[in-house]
Amino acid sequence: MQTVDVNVQLNKILKEYTDELEVEAQQAFKEVGKETKRELTDKSRQLFHHKSQKHYADGWRYTVRGKGLSLVLTVYNATKPGLTHLLENGHMILIRGKNYGRSKSFKHIEPAEKNAIDKLMKRLMK
C-alpha cells in the first residue's frame, strides 16, 4: 500500500512540474512571436517605405498553436502573403513577355527567423 501512495504523490509532482513548464514555454513562444512580428514590421518599413508598401509592413501577424511539446509559432503577413516570397527571393522581371532579368532580393524574413530560433532556444534552456 505504501508504494502506491508514493507513486501517486510522485505522479502528482511530475504533473505539476510539466504543467508549469508548458505555461512557461507557451509564454516564451508568445513573447518571441511578438518580438519577431515587431522586427519584421520595422525591417519592412525600412526597406519598403513607399506608401504603396505600407500595407505590407503593417500586415505582420503571429500565432502560437499546439500544446505541450507540440507548440508551433507562425509569423506571417496577412495583408500581402504572396509578396513575402517575391521580396525575400527576388523574381523575374517580365514586360510584355520579354525577360528583363531578375529583381533584387530583400532578405528580411530569413534573418528574423534565425533570431527567433535563437531567442526561443535561449528562453527554453533557462
Backbone as JSON Lines, residues from 0, in Angstrom:
{"i":0,"aa":"M","n":[0.8,-1.2,0.0],"ca":[0.0,0.0,0.0],"c":[0.84,1.26,0.0]}
{"i":1,"aa":"Q","n":[1.95,1.23,0.67],"ca":[2.77,2.42,0.79],"c":[3.37,2.83,-0.55]}
{"i":2,"aa":"T","n":[3.77,1.87,-1.41],"ca":[4.36,2.2,-2.71],"c":[3.34,2.86,-3.62]}
{"i":3,"aa":"V","n":[2.07,2.5,-3.5],"ca":[1.02,3.12,-4.3],"c":[0.92,4.6,-3.94]}
{"i":4,"aa":"D","n":[0.95,4.93,-2.69],"ca":[0.88,6.32,-2.24],"c":[2.08,7.13,-2.74]}
{"i":5,"aa":"V","n":[3.26,6.52,-2.75],"ca":[4.46,7.19,-3.23],"c":[4.34,7.45,-4.73]}
{"i":6,"aa":"N","n":[3.84,6.47,-5.47],"ca":[3.66,6.64,-6.92],"c":[2.64,7.73,-7.22]}
{"i":7,"aa":"V","n":[1.58,7.77,-6.48],"ca":[0.55,8.79,-6.69],"c":[1.13,10.17,-6.41]}
{"i":8,"aa":"Q","n":[1.87,10.3,-5.34],"ca":[2.49,11.58,-4.98],"c":[3.52,12.0,-6.04]}
{"i":9,"aa":"L","n":[4.32,11.06,-6.48],"ca":[5.34,11.34,-7.49],"c":[4.69,11.78,-8.8]}
{"i":10,"aa":"N","n":[3.64,11.08,-9.21],"ca":[2.92,11.46,-10.43],"c":[2.31,12.85,-10.31]}
{"i":11,"aa":"K","n":[1.8,13.16,-9.15],"ca":[1.21,14.48,-8.91],"c":[2.27,15.57,-9.03]}
{"i":12,"aa":"I","n":[3.43,15.35,-8.45],"ca":[4.53,16.32,-8.51],"c":[5.01,16.5,-9.95]}
{"i":13,"aa":"L","n":[5.17,15.4,-10.68],"ca":[5.61,15.47,-12.07],"c":[4.59,16.2,-12.94]}
{"i":14,"aa":"K","n":[3.32,15.95,-12.7],"ca":[2.25,16.62,-13.46],"c":[2.29,18.13,-13.22]}
{"i":15,"aa":"E","n":[2.44,18.54,-11.98],"ca":[2.53,19.98,-11.66],"c":[3.75,20.61,-12.34]}
{"i":16,"aa":"Y","n":[4.86,19.9,-12.33],"ca":[6.09,20.41,-12.94],"c":[5.93,20.56,-14.45]}
{"i":17,"aa":"T","n":[5.36,19.54,-15.11],"ca":[5.19,19.63,-16.56],"c":[4.16,20.7,-16.94]}
{"i":18,"aa":"D","n":[3.13,20.87,-16.13],"ca":[2.16,21.93,-16.38],"c":[2.82,23.3,-16.3]}
{"i":19,"aa":"E","n":[3.68,23.46,-15.31],"ca":[4.41,24.72,-15.14],"c":[5.34,24.98,-16.32]}
{"i":20,"aa":"L","n":[6.04,23.95,-16.78],"ca":[6.93,24.08,-17.93],"c":[6.14,24.43,-19.19]}
{"i":21,"aa":"E","n":[4.97,23.84,-19.35],"ca":[4.14,24.11,-20.52],"c":[3.7,25.58,-20.54]}
{"i":22,"aa":"V","n":[3.33,26.1,-19.4],"ca":[2.92,27.51,-19.31],"c":[4.09,28.43,-19.66]}
{"i":23,"aa":"E","n":[5.27,28.11,-19.14],"ca":[6.46,28.92,-19.42],"c":[6.84,28.85,-20.91]}
{"i":24,"aa":"A","n":[6.73,27.67,-21.5],"ca":[7.05,27.51,-22.93],"c":[6.05,28.3,-23.78]}
{"i":25,"aa":"Q","n":[4.78,28.22,-23.44],"ca":[3.75,28.96,-24.18],"c":[4.04,30.46,-24.11]}
{"i":26,"aa":"Q","n":[4.41,30.94,-22.93],"ca":[4.72,32.36,-22.75],"c":[5.95,32.76,-23.57]}
{"i":27,"aa":"A","n":[6.97,31.9,-23.58],"ca":[8.18,32.19,-24.37],"c":[7.85,32.27,-25.85]}
{"i":28,"aa":"F","n":[7.01,31.36,-26.34],"ca":[6.62,31.38,-27.75],"c":[5.87,32.66,-28.09]}
{"i":29,"aa":"K","n":[4.96,33.08,-27.2],"ca":[4.2,34.31,-27.45],"c":[5.11,35.54,-27.46]}
{"i":30,"aa":"E","n":[6.04,35.61,-26.52],"ca":[6.96,36.75,-26.45],"c":[7.84,36.81,-27.7]}
{"i":31,"aa":"V","n":[8.39,35.68,-28.11],"ca":[9.25,35.64,-29.29],"c":[8.42,35.96,-30.54]}
{"i":32,"aa":"G","n":[7.2,35.5,-30.6],"ca":[6.32,35.82,-31.73],"c":[6.08,37.32,-31.83]}
{"i":33,"aa":"K","n":[5.82,37.94,-30.71],"ca":[5.58,39.39,-30.68],"c":[6.84,40.15,-31.1]}
{"i":34,"aa":"E","n":[8.0,39.72,-30.6],"ca":[9.26,40.39,-30.94],"c":[9.6,40.21,-32.42]}
{"i":35,"aa":"T","n":[9.35,39.02,-32.96],"ca":[9.64,38.75,-34.38],"c":[8.71,39.55,-35.28]}
{"i":36,"aa":"K","n":[7.45,39.64,-34.89],"ca":[6.48,40.45,-35.64],"c":[6.95,41.9,-35.68]}
{"i":37,"aa":"R","n":[7.37,42.42,-34.54],"ca":[7.85,43.8,-34.47],"c":[9.12,43.98,-35.32]}
{"i":38,"aa":"E","n":[10.01,43.01,-35.26],"ca":[11.25,43.07,-36.05],"c":[10.94,43.11,-37.55]}
{"i":39,"aa":"L","n":[10.03,42.25,-38.0],"ca":[9.67,42.23,-39.42],"c":[8.93,43.5,-39.84]}
{"i":40,"aa":"T","n":[8.09,44.03,-38.98],"ca":[7.39,45.28,-39.28],"c":[8.38,46.41,-39.45]}
{"i":41,"aa":"D","n":[9.32,46.52,-38.52],"ca":[10.33,47.59,-38.58],"c":[11.2,47.44,-39.82]}
{"i":42,"aa":"K","n":[11.66,46.23,-40.08],"ca":[12.53,45.98,-41.24],"c":[11.77,46.26,-42.55]}
{"i":43,"aa":"S","n":[10.5,45.86,-42.61],"ca":[9.69,46.1,-43.8],"c":[9.51,47.6,-44.03]}
{"i":44,"aa":"R","n":[9.31,48.35,-42.97],"ca":[9.17,49.8,-43.11],"c":[10.46,50.44,-43.6]}
{"i":45,"aa":"Q","n":[11.6,49.94,-43.15],"ca":[12.89,50.47,-43.6],"c":[13.12,50.16,-45.08]}
{"i":46,"aa":"L","n":[12.87,48.94,-45.46],"ca":[13.12,48.52,-46.84],"c":[12.12,49.09,-47.82]}
{"i":47,"aa":"F","n":[10.86,49.13,-47.42],"ca":[9.78,49.49,-48.33],"c":[8.99,50.65,-47.73]}
{"i":48,"aa":"H","n":[9.57,51.83,-47.76],"ca":[8.95,52.98,-47.11],"c":[7.98,53.75,-48.0]}
{"i":49,"aa":"H","n":[7.77,53.28,-49.21],"ca":[6.8,53.92,-50.11],"c":[5.38,53.66,-49.6]}
{"i":50,"aa":"K","n":[4.47,54.61,-49.84],"ca":[3.1,54.49,-49.35],"c":[2.42,53.2,-49.79]}
{"i":51,"aa":"S","n":[2.67,52.77,-51.01],"ca":[2.0,51.57,-51.52],"c":[2.43,50.3,-50.78]}
{"i":52,"aa":"Q","n":[3.56,50.34,-50.1],"ca":[4.05,49.17,-49.36],"c":[3.7,49.22,-47.88]}
{"i":53,"aa":"K","n":[2.98,50.25,-47.45],"ca":[2.6,50.38,-46.04],"c":[1.79,49.17,-45.58]}
{"i":54,"aa":"H","n":[0.9,48.67,-46.46],"ca":[0.08,47.52,-46.1],"c":[0.94,46.28,-45.83]}
{"i":55,"aa":"Y","n":[2.03,46.15,-46.56],"ca":[2.93,45.01,-46.36],"c":[3.56,45.09,-44.97]}
{"i":56,"aa":"A","n":[4.08,46.25,-44.62],"ca":[4.75,46.41,-43.33],"c":[3.78,46.23,-42.16]}
{"i":57,"aa":"D","n":[2.56,46.69,-42.34],"ca":[1.58,46.6,-41.25],"c":[0.86,45.26,-41.2]}
{"i":58,"aa":"G","n":[1.16,44.37,-42.13],"ca":[0.42,43.12,-42.23],"c":[0.97,41.96,-41.44]}
{"i":59,"aa":"W","n":[2.07,42.14,-40.69],"ca":[2.68,41.01,-39.99],"c":[1.85,40.6,-38.77]}
{"i":60,"aa":"R","n":[1.64,39.29,-38.63],"ca":[0.89,38.7,-37.53],"c":[1.64,37.47,-37.03]}
{"i":61,"aa":"Y","n":[1.26,36.99,-35.86],"ca":[1.83,35.74,-35.37],"c":[0.76,34.93,-34.66]}
{"i":62,"aa":"T","n":[0.94,33.62,-34.67],"ca":[0.06,32.72,-33.93],"c":[0.92,31.66,-33.25]}
{"i":63,"aa":"V","n":[0.44,31.22,-32.09],"ca":[1.07,30.11,-31.38],"c":[-0.02,29.05,-31.25]}
{"i":64,"aa":"R","n":[0.26,27.86,-31.79],"ca":[-0.7,26.76,-31.74],"c":[-0.06,25.55,-31.09]}
{"i":65,"aa":"G","n":[-0.89,24.66,-30.64],"ca":[-0.42,23.4,-30.08],"c":[-0.42,23.4,-28.58]}
{"i":66,"aa":"K","n":[-0.01,22.26,-28.04],"ca":[0.05,22.06,-26.6],"c":[1.28,21.25,-26.25]}
{"i":67,"aa":"G","n":[1.75,21.43,-25.06],"ca":[2.86,20.61,-24.57],"c":[4.11,20.77,-25.41]}
{"i":68,"aa":"L","n":[4.61,19.66,-25.91],"ca":[5.83,19.67,-26.72],"c":[5.55,19.93,-28.19]}
{"i":69,"aa":"S","n":[4.3,20.19,-28.54],"ca":[3.92,20.39,-29.93],"c":[3.57,21.85,-30.23]}
{"i":70,"aa":"L","n":[4.22,22.78,-29.59],"ca":[3.96,24.19,-29.85],"c":[4.55,24.6,-31.2]}
{"i":71,"aa":"V","n":[3.81,25.43,-31.93],"ca":[4.26,25.92,-33.23],"c":[4.03,27.42,-33.27]}
{"i":72,"aa":"L","n":[5.08,28.16,-33.59],"ca":[5.0,29.61,-33.75],"c":[5.02,29.9,-35.25]}
{"i":73,"aa":"T","n":[4.03,30.65,-35.71],"ca":[3.98,31.04,-37.12],"c":[3.9,32.55,-37.19]}
{"i":74,"aa":"V","n":[4.84,33.16,-37.91],"ca":[4.8,34.6,-38.18],"c":[4.55,34.74,-39.67]}
{"i":75,"aa":"Y","n":[3.53,35.51,-40.03],"ca":[3.12,35.58,-41.43],"c":[2.61,36.98,-41.76]}
{"i":76,"aa":"N","n":[2.49,37.25,-43.05],"ca":[1.95,38.53,-43.5],"c":[0.52,38.3,-43.96]}
{"i":77,"aa":"A","n":[-0.42,38.9,-43.26],"ca":[-1.84,38.67,-43.53],"c":[-2.34,39.51,-44.7]}
{"i":78,"aa":"T","n":[-1.77,40.68,-44.93],"ca":[-2.29,41.58,-45.96],"c":[-1.71,41.31,-47.34]}
{"i":79,"aa":"K","n":[-0.47,40.9,-47.42],"ca":[0.19,40.63,-48.7],"c":[0.97,39.32,-48.63]}
{"i":80,"aa":"P","n":[0.29,38.19,-48.44],"ca":[1.01,36.93,-48.23],"c":[1.84,36.48,-49.43]}
{"i":81,"aa":"G","n":[1.41,36.77,-50.64],"ca":[2.16,36.34,-51.82],"c":[3.39,37.17,-52.08]}
{"i":82,"aa":"L","n":[3.46,38.33,-51.48],"ca":[4.58,39.23,-51.72],"c":[5.83,38.8,-50.94]}
{"i":83,"aa":"T","n":[5.64,38.08,-49.84],"ca":[6.78,37.72,-48.99],"c":[7.83,36.92,-49.76]}
{"i":84,"aa":"H","n":[7.39,35.92,-50.5],"ca":[8.31,35.07,-51.26],"c":[9.01,35.87,-52.36]}
{"i":85,"aa":"L","n":[8.26,36.73,-53.05],"ca":[8.85,37.52,-54.14],"c":[9.91,38.49,-53.61]}
{"i":86,"aa":"L","n":[9.63,39.14,-52.5],"ca":[10.59,40.09,-51.94],"c":[11.8,39.39,-51.33]}
{"i":87,"aa":"E","n":[11.56,38.28,-50.66],"ca":[12.64,37.55,-49.99],"c":[13.61,36.93,-51.0]}
{"i":88,"aa":"N","n":[13.09,36.43,-52.12],"ca":[13.92,35.67,-53.07],"c":[14.14,36.35,-54.41]}
{"i":89,"aa":"G","n":[13.47,37.47,-54.66],"ca":[13.56,38.1,-55.97],"c":[12.68,37.37,-56.96]}
{"i":90,"aa":"H","n":[12.54,37.92,-58.17],"ca":[11.7,37.31,-59.18],"c":[12.1,37.83,-60.56]}
{"i":91,"aa":"M","n":[11.62,37.14,-61.59],"ca":[11.9,37.58,-62.97],"c":[11.11,38.86,-63.25]}
{"i":92,"aa":"I","n":[11.71,39.73,-64.04],"ca":[11.02,40.94,-64.48],"c":[10.61,40.73,-65.94]}
{"i":93,"aa":"L","n":[9.33,40.59,-66.14],"ca":[8.79,40.39,-67.49],"c":[7.96,41.62,-67.87]}
{"i":94,"aa":"I","n":[8.25,42.17,-69.02],"ca":[7.45,43.27,-69.55],"c":[7.05,42.87,-70.96]}
{"i":95,"aa":"R","n":[5.74,42.74,-71.15],"ca":[5.17,42.3,-72.43],"c":[5.82,41.01,-72.93]}
{"i":96,"aa":"G","n":[6.04,40.1,-71.99],"ca":[6.58,38.8,-72.35],"c":[8.08,38.74,-72.51]}
{"i":97,"aa":"K","n":[8.76,39.86,-72.43],"ca":[10.21,39.87,-72.58],"c":[10.87,39.88,-71.2]}
{"i":98,"aa":"N","n":[11.88,39.04,-71.05],"ca":[12.59,38.91,-69.79],"c":[13.64,40.02,-69.67]}
{"i":99,"aa":"Y","n":[13.52,40.82,-68.6],"ca":[14.48,41.89,-68.34],"c":[15.36,41.58,-67.12]}
{"i":100,"aa":"G","n":[15.55,40.32,-66.83],"ca":[16.42,39.93,-65.73],"c":[15.64,39.62,-64.47]}
{"i":101,"aa":"R","n":[16.32,39.74,-63.35],"ca":[15.7,39.44,-62.06],"c":[15.7,40.67,-61.18]}
{"i":102,"aa":"S","n":[14.7,40.73,-60.31],"ca":[14.66,41.82,-59.34],"c":[15.6,41.49,-58.18]}
{"i":103,"aa":"K","n":[15.93,42.5,-57.43],"ca":[16.78,42.32,-56.26],"c":[16.0,41.6,-55.17]}
{"i":104,"aa":"S","n":[16.67,40.72,-54.45],"ca":[16.01,40.07,-53.31],"c":[16.31,40.87,-52.05]}
{"i":105,"aa":"F","n":[15.33,40.92,-51.15],"ca":[15.46,41.63,-49.89],"c":[15.31,40.61,-48.76]}
{"i":106,"aa":"K","n":[16.45,40.12,-48.27],"ca":[16.42,39.11,-47.21],"c":[16.03,39.78,-45.9]}
{"i":107,"aa":"H","n":[14.76,39.66,-45.53],"ca":[14.3,40.23,-44.27],"c":[13.6,39.17,-43.41]}
{"i":108,"aa":"I","n":[13.09,38.12,-44.02],"ca":[12.4,37.07,-43.27],"c":[13.39,36.06,-42.7]}
{"i":109,"aa":"E","n":[14.35,35.66,-43.49],"ca":[15.33,34.65,-43.05],"c":[16.1,35.1,-41.8]}
{"i":110,"aa":"P","n":[16.64,36.33,-41.75],"ca":[17.33,36.76,-40.53],"c":[16.39,36.81,-39.32]}
{"i":111,"aa":"A","n":[15.15,37.23,-39.53],"ca":[14.19,37.28,-38.42],"c":[13.88,35.87,-37.91]}
{"i":112,"aa":"E","n":[13.81,34.92,-38.83],"ca":[13.56,33.53,-38.43],"c":[14.72,32.99,-37.59]}
{"i":113,"aa":"K","n":[15.95,33.26,-38.03],"ca":[17.12,32.8,-37.27],"c":[17.17,33.43,-35.89]}
{"i":114,"aa":"N","n":[16.86,34.74,-35.8],"ca":[16.81,35.41,-34.5],"c":[15.75,34.78,-33.6]}
{"i":115,"aa":"A","n":[14.59,34.47,-34.16],"ca":[13.5,33.88,-33.38],"c":[13.91,32.51,-32.84]}
{"i":116,"aa":"I","n":[14.56,31.71,-33.66],"ca":[15.0,30.38,-33.21],"c":[16.02,30.51,-32.08]}
{"i":117,"aa":"D","n":[16.98,31.43,-32.24],"ca":[17.98,31.65,-31.2],"c":[17.33,32.11,-29.89]}
{"i":118,"aa":"K","n":[16.4,33.06,-29.98],"ca":[15.72,33.56,-28.79],"c":[14.93,32.45,-28.09]}
{"i":119,"aa":"L","n":[14.21,31.66,-28.88],"ca":[13.43,30.56,-28.29],"c":[14.33,29.56,-27.6]}
{"i":120,"aa":"M","n":[15.42,29.19,-28.23],"ca":[16.34,28.23,-27.64],"c":[16.9,28.74,-26.31]}
{"i":121,"aa":"K","n":[17.28,30.01,-26.28],"ca":[17.83,30.59,-25.04],"c":[16.78,30.61,-23.94]}
{"i":122,"aa":"R","n":[15.56,30.99,-24.29],"ca":[14.5,31.07,-23.27],"c":[14.05,29.71,-22.78]}
{"i":123,"aa":"L","n":[14.05,28.73,-23.65],"ca":[13.61,27.4,-23.23],"c":[14.69,26.65,-22.46]}
{"i":124,"aa":"M","n":[15.95,27.05,-22.63],"ca":[17.04,26.39,-21.92],"c":[17.2,26.89,-20.48]}
{"i":125,"aa":"K","n":[16.56,28.0,-20.15],"ca":[16.67,28.55,-18.79],"c":[16.15,27.59,-17.76]}
